[in-house]
Short mmCIF file of C-alpha atoms in Angstrom, two decimals:
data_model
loop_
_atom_site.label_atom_id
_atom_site.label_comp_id
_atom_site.label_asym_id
_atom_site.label_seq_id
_atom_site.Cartn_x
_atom_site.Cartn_y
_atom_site.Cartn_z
CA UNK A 1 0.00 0.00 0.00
CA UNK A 2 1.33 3.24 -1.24
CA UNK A 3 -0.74 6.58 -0.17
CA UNK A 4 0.10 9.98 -1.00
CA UNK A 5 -0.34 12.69 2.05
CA UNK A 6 0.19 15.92 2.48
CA UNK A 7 -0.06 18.62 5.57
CA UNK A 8 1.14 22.23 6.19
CA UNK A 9 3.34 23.70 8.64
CA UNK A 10 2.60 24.54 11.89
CA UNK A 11 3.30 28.40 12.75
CA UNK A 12 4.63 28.37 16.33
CA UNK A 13 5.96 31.35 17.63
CA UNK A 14 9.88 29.89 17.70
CA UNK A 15 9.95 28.44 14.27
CA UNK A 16 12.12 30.10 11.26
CA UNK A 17 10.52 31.97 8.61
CA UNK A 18 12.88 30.51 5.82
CA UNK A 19 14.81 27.36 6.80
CA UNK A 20 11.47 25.24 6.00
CA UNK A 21 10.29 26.52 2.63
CA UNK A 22 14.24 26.88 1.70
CA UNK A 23 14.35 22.61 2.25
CA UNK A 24 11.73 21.54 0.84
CA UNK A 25 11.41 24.10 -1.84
CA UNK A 26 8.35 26.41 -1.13
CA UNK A 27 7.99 29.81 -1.19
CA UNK A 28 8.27 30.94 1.87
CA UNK A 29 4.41 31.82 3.51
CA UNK A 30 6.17 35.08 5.67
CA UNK A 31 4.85 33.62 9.07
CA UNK A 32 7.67 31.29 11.26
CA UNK A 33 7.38 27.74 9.97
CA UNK A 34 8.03 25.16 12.87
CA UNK A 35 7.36 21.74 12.17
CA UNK A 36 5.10 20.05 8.98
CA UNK A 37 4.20 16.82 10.51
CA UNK A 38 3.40 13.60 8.76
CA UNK A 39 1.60 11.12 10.67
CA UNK A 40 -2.20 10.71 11.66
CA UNK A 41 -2.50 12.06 15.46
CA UNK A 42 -5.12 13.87 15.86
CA UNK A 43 -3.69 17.47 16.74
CA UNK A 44 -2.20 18.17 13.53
CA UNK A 45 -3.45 14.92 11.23
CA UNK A 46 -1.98 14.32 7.17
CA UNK A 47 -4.64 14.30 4.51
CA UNK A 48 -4.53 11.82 1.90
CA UNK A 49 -4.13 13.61 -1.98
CA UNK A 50 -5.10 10.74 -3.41
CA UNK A 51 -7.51 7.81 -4.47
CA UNK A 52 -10.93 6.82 -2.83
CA UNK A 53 -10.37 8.71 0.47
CA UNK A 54 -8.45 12.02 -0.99
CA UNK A 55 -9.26 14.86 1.33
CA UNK A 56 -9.82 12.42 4.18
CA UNK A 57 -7.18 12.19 7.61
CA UNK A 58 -5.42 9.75 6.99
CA UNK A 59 -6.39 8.41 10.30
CA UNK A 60 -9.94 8.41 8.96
CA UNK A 61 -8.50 6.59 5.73
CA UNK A 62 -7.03 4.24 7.29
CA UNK A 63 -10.02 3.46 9.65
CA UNK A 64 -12.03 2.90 6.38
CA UNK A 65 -9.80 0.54 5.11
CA UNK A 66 -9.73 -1.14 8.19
CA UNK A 67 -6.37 -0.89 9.40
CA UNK A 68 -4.17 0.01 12.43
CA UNK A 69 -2.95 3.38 13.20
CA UNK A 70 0.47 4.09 12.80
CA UNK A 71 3.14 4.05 15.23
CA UNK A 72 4.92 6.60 15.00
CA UNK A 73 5.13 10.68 13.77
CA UNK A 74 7.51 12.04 11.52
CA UNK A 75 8.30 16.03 11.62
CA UNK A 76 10.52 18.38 10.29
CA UNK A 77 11.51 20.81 12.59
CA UNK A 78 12.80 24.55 11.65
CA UNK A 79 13.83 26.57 15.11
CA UNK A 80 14.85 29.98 15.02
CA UNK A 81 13.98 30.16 18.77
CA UNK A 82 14.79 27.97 21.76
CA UNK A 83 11.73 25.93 22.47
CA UNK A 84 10.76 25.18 25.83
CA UNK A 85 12.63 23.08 28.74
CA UNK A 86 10.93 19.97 28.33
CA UNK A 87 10.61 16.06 29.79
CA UNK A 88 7.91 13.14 28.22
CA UNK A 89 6.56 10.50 29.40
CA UNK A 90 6.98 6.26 29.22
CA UNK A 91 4.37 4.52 28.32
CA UNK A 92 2.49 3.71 31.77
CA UNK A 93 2.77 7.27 33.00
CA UNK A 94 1.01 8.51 29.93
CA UNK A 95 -1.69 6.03 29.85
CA UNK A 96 -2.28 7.04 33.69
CA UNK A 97 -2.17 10.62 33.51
CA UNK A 98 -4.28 10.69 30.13
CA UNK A 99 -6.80 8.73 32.27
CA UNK A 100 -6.20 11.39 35.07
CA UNK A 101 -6.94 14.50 33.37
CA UNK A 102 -10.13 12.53 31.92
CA UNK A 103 -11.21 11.72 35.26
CA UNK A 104 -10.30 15.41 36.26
CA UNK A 105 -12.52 16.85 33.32
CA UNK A 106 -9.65 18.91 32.15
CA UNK A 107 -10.88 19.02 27.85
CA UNK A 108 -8.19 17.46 25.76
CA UNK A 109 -7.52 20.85 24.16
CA UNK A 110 -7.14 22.63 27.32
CA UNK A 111 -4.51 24.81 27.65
CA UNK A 112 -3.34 23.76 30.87
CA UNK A 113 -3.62 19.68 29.80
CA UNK A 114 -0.34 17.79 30.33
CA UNK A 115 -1.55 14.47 28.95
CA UNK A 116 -3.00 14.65 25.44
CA UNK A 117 -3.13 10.85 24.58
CA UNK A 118 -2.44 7.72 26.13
CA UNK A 119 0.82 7.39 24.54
CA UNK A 120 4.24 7.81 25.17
CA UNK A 121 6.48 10.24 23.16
CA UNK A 122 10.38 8.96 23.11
CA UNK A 123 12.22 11.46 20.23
CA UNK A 124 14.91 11.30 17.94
CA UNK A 125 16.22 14.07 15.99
CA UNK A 126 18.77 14.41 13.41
CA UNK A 127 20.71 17.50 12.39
CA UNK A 128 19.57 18.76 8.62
CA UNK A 129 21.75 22.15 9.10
CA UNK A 130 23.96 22.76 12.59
CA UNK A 131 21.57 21.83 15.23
CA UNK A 132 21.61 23.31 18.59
CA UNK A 133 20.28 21.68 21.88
CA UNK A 134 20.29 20.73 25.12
CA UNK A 135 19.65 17.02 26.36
CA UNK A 136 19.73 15.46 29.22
CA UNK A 137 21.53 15.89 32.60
CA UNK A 138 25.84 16.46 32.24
CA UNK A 139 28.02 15.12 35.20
CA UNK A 140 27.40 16.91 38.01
CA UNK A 141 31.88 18.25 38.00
CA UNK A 142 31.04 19.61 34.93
CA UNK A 143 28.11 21.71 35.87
CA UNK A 144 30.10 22.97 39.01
CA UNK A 145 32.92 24.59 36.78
CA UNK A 146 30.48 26.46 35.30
CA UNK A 147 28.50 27.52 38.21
CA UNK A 148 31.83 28.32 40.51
CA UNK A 149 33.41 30.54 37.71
CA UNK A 150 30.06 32.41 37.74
CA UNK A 151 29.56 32.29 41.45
CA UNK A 152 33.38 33.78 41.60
CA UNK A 153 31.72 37.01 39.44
CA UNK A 154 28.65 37.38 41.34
CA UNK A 155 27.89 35.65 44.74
CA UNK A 156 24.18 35.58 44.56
CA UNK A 157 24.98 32.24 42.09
CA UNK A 158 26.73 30.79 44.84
CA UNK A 159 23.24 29.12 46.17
CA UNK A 160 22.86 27.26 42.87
CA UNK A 161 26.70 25.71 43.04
CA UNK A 162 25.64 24.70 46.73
CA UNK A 163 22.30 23.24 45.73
CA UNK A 164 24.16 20.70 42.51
CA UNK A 165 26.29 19.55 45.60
CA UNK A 166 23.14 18.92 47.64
CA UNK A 167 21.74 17.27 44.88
CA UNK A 168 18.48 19.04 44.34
CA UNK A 169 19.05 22.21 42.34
CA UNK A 170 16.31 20.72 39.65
CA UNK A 171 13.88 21.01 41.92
CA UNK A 172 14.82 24.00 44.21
CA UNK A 173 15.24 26.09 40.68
CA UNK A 174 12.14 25.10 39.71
CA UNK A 175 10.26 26.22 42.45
CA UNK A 176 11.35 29.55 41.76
CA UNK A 177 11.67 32.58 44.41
CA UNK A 178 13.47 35.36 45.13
CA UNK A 179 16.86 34.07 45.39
CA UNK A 180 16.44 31.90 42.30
CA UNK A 181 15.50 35.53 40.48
CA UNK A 182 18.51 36.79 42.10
CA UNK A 183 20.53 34.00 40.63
CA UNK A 184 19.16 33.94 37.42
CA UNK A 185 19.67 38.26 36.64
CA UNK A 186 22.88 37.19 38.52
CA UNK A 187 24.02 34.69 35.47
CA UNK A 188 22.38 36.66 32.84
CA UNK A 189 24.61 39.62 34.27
CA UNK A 190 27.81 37.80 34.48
CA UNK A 191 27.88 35.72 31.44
CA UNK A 192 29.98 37.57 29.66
CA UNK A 193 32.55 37.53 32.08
CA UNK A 194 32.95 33.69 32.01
CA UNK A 195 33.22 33.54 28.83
CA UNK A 196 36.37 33.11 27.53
CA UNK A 197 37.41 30.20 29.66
CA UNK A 198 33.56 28.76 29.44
CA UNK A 199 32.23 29.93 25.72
CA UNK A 200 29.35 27.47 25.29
CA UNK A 201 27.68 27.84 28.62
CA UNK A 202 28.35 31.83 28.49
CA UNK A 203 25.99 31.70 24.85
CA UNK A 204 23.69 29.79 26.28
CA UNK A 205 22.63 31.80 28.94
CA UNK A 206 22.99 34.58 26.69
CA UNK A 207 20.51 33.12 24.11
CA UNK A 208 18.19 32.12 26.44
CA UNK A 209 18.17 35.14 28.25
CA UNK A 210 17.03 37.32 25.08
CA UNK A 211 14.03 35.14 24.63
CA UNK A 212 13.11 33.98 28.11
CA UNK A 213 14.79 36.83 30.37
CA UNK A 214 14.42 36.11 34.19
CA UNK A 215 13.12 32.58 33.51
CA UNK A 216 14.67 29.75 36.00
CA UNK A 217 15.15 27.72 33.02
CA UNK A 218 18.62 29.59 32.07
CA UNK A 219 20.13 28.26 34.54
CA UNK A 220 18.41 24.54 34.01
CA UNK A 221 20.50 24.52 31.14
CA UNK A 222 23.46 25.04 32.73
CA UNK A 223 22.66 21.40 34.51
CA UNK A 224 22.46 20.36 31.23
CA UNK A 225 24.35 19.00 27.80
CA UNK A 226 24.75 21.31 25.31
CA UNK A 227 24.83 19.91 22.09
CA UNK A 228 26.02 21.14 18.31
CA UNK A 229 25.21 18.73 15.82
CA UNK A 230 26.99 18.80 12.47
CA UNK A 231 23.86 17.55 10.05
CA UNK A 232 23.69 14.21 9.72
CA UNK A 233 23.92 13.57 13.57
CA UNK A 234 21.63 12.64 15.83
CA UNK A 235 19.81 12.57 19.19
CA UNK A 236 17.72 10.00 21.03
CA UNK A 237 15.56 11.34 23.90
CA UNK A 238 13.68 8.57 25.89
CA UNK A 239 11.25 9.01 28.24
CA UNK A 240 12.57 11.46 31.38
CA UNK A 241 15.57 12.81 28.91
CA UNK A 242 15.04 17.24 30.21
CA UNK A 243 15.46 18.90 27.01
CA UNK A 244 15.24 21.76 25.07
CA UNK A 245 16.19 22.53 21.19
CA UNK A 246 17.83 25.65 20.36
CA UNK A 247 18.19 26.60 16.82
CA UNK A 248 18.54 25.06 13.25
CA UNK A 249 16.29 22.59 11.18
CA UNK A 250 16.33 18.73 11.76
CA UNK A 251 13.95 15.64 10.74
CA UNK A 252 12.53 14.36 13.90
CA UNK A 253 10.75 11.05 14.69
CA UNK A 254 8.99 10.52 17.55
CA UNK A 255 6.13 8.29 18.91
CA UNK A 256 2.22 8.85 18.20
CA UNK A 257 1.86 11.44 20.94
CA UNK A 258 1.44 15.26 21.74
CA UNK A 259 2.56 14.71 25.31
CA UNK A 260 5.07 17.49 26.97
CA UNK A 261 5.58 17.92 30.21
CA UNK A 262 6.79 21.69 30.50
CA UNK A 263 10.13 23.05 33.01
CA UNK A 264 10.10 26.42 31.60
CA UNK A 265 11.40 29.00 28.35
CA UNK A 266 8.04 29.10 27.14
CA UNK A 267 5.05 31.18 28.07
CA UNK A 268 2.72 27.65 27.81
CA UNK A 269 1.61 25.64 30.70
CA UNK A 270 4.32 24.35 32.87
CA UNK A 271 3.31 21.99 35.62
CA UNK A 272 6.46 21.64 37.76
CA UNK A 273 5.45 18.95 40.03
CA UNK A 274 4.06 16.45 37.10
CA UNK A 275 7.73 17.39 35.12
CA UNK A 276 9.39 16.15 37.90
CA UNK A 277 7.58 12.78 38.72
CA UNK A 278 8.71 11.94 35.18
CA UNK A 279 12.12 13.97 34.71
CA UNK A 280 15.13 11.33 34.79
CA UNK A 281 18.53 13.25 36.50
CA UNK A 282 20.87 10.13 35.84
CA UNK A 283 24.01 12.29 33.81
CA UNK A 284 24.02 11.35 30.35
CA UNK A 285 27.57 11.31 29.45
CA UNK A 286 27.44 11.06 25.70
CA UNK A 287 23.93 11.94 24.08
CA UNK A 288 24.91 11.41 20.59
CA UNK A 289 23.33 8.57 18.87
CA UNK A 290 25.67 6.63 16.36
CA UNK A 291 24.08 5.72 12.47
CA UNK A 292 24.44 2.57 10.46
CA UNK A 293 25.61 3.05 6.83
CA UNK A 294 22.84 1.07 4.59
CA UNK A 295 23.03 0.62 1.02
CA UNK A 296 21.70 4.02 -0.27
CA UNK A 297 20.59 5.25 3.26
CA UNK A 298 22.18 5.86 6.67
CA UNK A 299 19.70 4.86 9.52
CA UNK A 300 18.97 5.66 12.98
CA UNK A 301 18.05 2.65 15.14
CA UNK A 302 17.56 4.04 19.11
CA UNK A 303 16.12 1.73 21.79
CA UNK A 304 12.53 2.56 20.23
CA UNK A 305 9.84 1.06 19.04
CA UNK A 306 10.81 2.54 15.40
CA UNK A 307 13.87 3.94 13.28
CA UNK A 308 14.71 6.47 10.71
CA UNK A 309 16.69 6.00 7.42
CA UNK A 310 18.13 9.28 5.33
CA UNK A 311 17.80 7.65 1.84
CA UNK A 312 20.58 9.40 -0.76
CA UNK A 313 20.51 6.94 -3.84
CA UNK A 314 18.82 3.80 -4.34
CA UNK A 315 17.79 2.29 -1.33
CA UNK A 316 16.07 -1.53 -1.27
CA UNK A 317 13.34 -1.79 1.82
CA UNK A 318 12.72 -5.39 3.51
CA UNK A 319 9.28 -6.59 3.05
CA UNK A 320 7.01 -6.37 6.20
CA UNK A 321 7.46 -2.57 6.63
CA UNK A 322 4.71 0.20 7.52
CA UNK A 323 6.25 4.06 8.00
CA UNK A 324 5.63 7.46 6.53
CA UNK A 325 8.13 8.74 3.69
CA UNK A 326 9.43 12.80 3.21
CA UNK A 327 10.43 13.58 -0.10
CA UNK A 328 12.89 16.08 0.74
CA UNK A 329 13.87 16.02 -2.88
CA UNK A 330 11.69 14.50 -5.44
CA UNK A 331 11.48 10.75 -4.81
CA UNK A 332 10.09 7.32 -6.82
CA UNK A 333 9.15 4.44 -4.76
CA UNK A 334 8.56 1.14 -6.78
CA UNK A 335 6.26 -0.66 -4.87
CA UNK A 336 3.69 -3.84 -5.40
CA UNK A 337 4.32 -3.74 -8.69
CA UNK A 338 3.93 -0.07 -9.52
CA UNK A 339 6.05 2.53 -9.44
CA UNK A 340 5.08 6.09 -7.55
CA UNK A 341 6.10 9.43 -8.35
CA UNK A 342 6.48 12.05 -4.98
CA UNK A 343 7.12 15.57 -5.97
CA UNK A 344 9.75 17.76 -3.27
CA UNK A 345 8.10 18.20 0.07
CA UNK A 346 5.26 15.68 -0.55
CA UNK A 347 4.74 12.36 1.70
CA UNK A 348 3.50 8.79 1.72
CA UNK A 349 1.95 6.45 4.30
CA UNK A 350 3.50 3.11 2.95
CA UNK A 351 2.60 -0.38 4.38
CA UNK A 352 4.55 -3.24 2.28
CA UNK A 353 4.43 -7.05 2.56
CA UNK A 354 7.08 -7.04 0.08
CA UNK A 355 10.60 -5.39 -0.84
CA UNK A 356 9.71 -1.72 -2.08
CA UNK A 357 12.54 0.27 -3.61
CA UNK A 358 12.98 3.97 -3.06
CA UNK A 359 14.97 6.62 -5.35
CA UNK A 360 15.88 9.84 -4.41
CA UNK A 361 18.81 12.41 -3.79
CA UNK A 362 17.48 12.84 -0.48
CA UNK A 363 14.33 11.10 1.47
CA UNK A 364 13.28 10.67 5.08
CA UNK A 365 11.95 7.15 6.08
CA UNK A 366 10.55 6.66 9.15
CA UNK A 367 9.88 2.65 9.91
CA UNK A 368 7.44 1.39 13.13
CA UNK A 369 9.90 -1.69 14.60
CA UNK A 370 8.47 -4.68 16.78
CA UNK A 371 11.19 -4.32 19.29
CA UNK A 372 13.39 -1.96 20.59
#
């Protein structure tokens, strides 16, 4: 089964107004582009362009025909802004706070809901230009080089450096207060004179300071791995992994869900208690996730229930595979027999008992996986 979709981009706040259109070769609308999903959930669902159910969801087609739902959402992502300090759930604790909020009464497209679907939401991303992020907690030394050297310019930082040796500066940050506003206009003040020994952190808080000035979250970072990826690299963010992206445009796969628990550097609901019952602290020493060369594709296999392949030539698919396709470039998929034609910036729901074969100069598959 080979069906076309299509979908437009979403126009968050943080997204670029050109690095989008420039990719996949539209002219650009004017608004900031963020992400063009391709997927069926619900919030932001692909329409099928083609055949008996054109102009349909292609949830709704799919229901029709009598088949499952997919896996899995693909996304490309364009920031121009940081996005906000963020955690997701596993599987259990989204099924029991979806259930929660529905016992609570809180409407599914409530502002304040933390737990759109049942489902959880593990991430990965891959660099399309430089990427900038932050994931997941750094060794605590590491943090504490930064946060003396700042302390050393302004004392009012010297309560953060004592609470990363207590082991509960998440938390305490969080909560906010007046000394955690004097330690954040504290940083945001002495940045610049850390930075020649400590260059990364001193941009970070200087970024995040122009967009989210005063917000606790600047100095959440600092707790946190910054990350540059040269395109082609990748992420993996499982359930707990604190995170926020930065700047650039990636192709991000993630599973079916909408559900982000919120820390901060946004002006959206954050719930600081629920973040932390899910938030995982354990320092993530390397957050880089290695590809596999393929025959015409590199892929991305995390410890998820799916993977992602960058197709660049010709590029054979084993039989048994269901995933979503992004034609970054214009791509033909020989498939059952026939072959298909996808024009730049289209996509494809695809759901093969057989080998399928897929052409392009540059393609985005995203494949659902039995096991991690």
């Amino acid at each position: 089964m080979f069906v076309p979709i299509a979908n437009e981009p979403r126009a968050y706040a943080w997204g670029s107004r050109t690095l989008l259109a420039d990719y996949l070769g539209r002219d650009a609308s004017g608004d900031p582009e963020a992400e063009l999903w391709l997927g069926a959930h619900p919030g932001c669902p692909s329409t099928v362009v083609a055949g008996e159910h054109a102009g349909r969801g292609l949830g709704e087609a799919l229901d029709a025909w009598r088949l499952p739902q997919p896996a899995l959402l693909l996304k490309a992502l364009a920031a121009a802004e940081p996005l906000s300090l963020q955690a997701h759930p596993d599987a259990s604790e989204a099924q029991e706070g979806f259930a929660r909020e529905d016992r609570l009464g809180i409407a599914r497209d409530a502002p304040e809901r933390n737990y759109r679907d049942p489902h959880p939401k593990p991430e990965l991303i891959v660099a399309v230009t430089p990427f900038e992020a932050l994931s997941g907690f750094r060794p605590a030394g590491e943090a504490l080089r930064v946060l003396d050297a700042l302390a050393a310019a302004d004392a009012r930082l010297a309560p953060v450096a004592a609470r990363v040796r207590a082991g509960d500066a998440l938390a305490w940050l969080l909560s906010g207060g007046d000394e955690v506003a004097a330690a954040v206009a504290a940083a945001e003040a002495a940045a610049p004179a850390i930075a020649a020994a400590h260059p990364v952190e001193a941009d970070t808080v200087d970024r995040l300071a122009r967009t989210h000035p005063g917000d606790p979250g600047i100095l959440v970072a600092l707790l946190l791995n910054r990350v540059s990826l040269a395109p082609g690299e990748a992420l993996y963010l499982p359930a707990g992994n604190l995170h926020a992206y930065l700047e650039g445009l990636a192709i991000e796969l993630m599973g079916p869900s909408d559900n982000v628990l919120r820390g901060g550097l946004t002006p959206k609901h954050v719930d600081v208690p629920e973040l932390l019952r899910v938030v995982d602290t354990t320092p993530l020493v390397e957050p880089r996730l290695a590809s596999t060369p393929l025959e015409g594709a590199v892929a991305y296999r995390p410890a998820a229930p799916f993977e992602l392949r960058r197709i660049a030539g010709v590029h054979r698919v084993e039989g048994g595979a269901r995933g979503l396709l992004l034609a970054a470039r214009p791509t033909r998929v020989a498939i059952d027999g026939a072959e298909h034609e996808l024009p730049q910036a289209a996509g494809a729901w695809i759901d093969a008992a057989e080998p399928f074969e897929v052409r392009s100069d540059e393609a985005w598959l995203a494949l659902e996986r039995d096991t991690p």
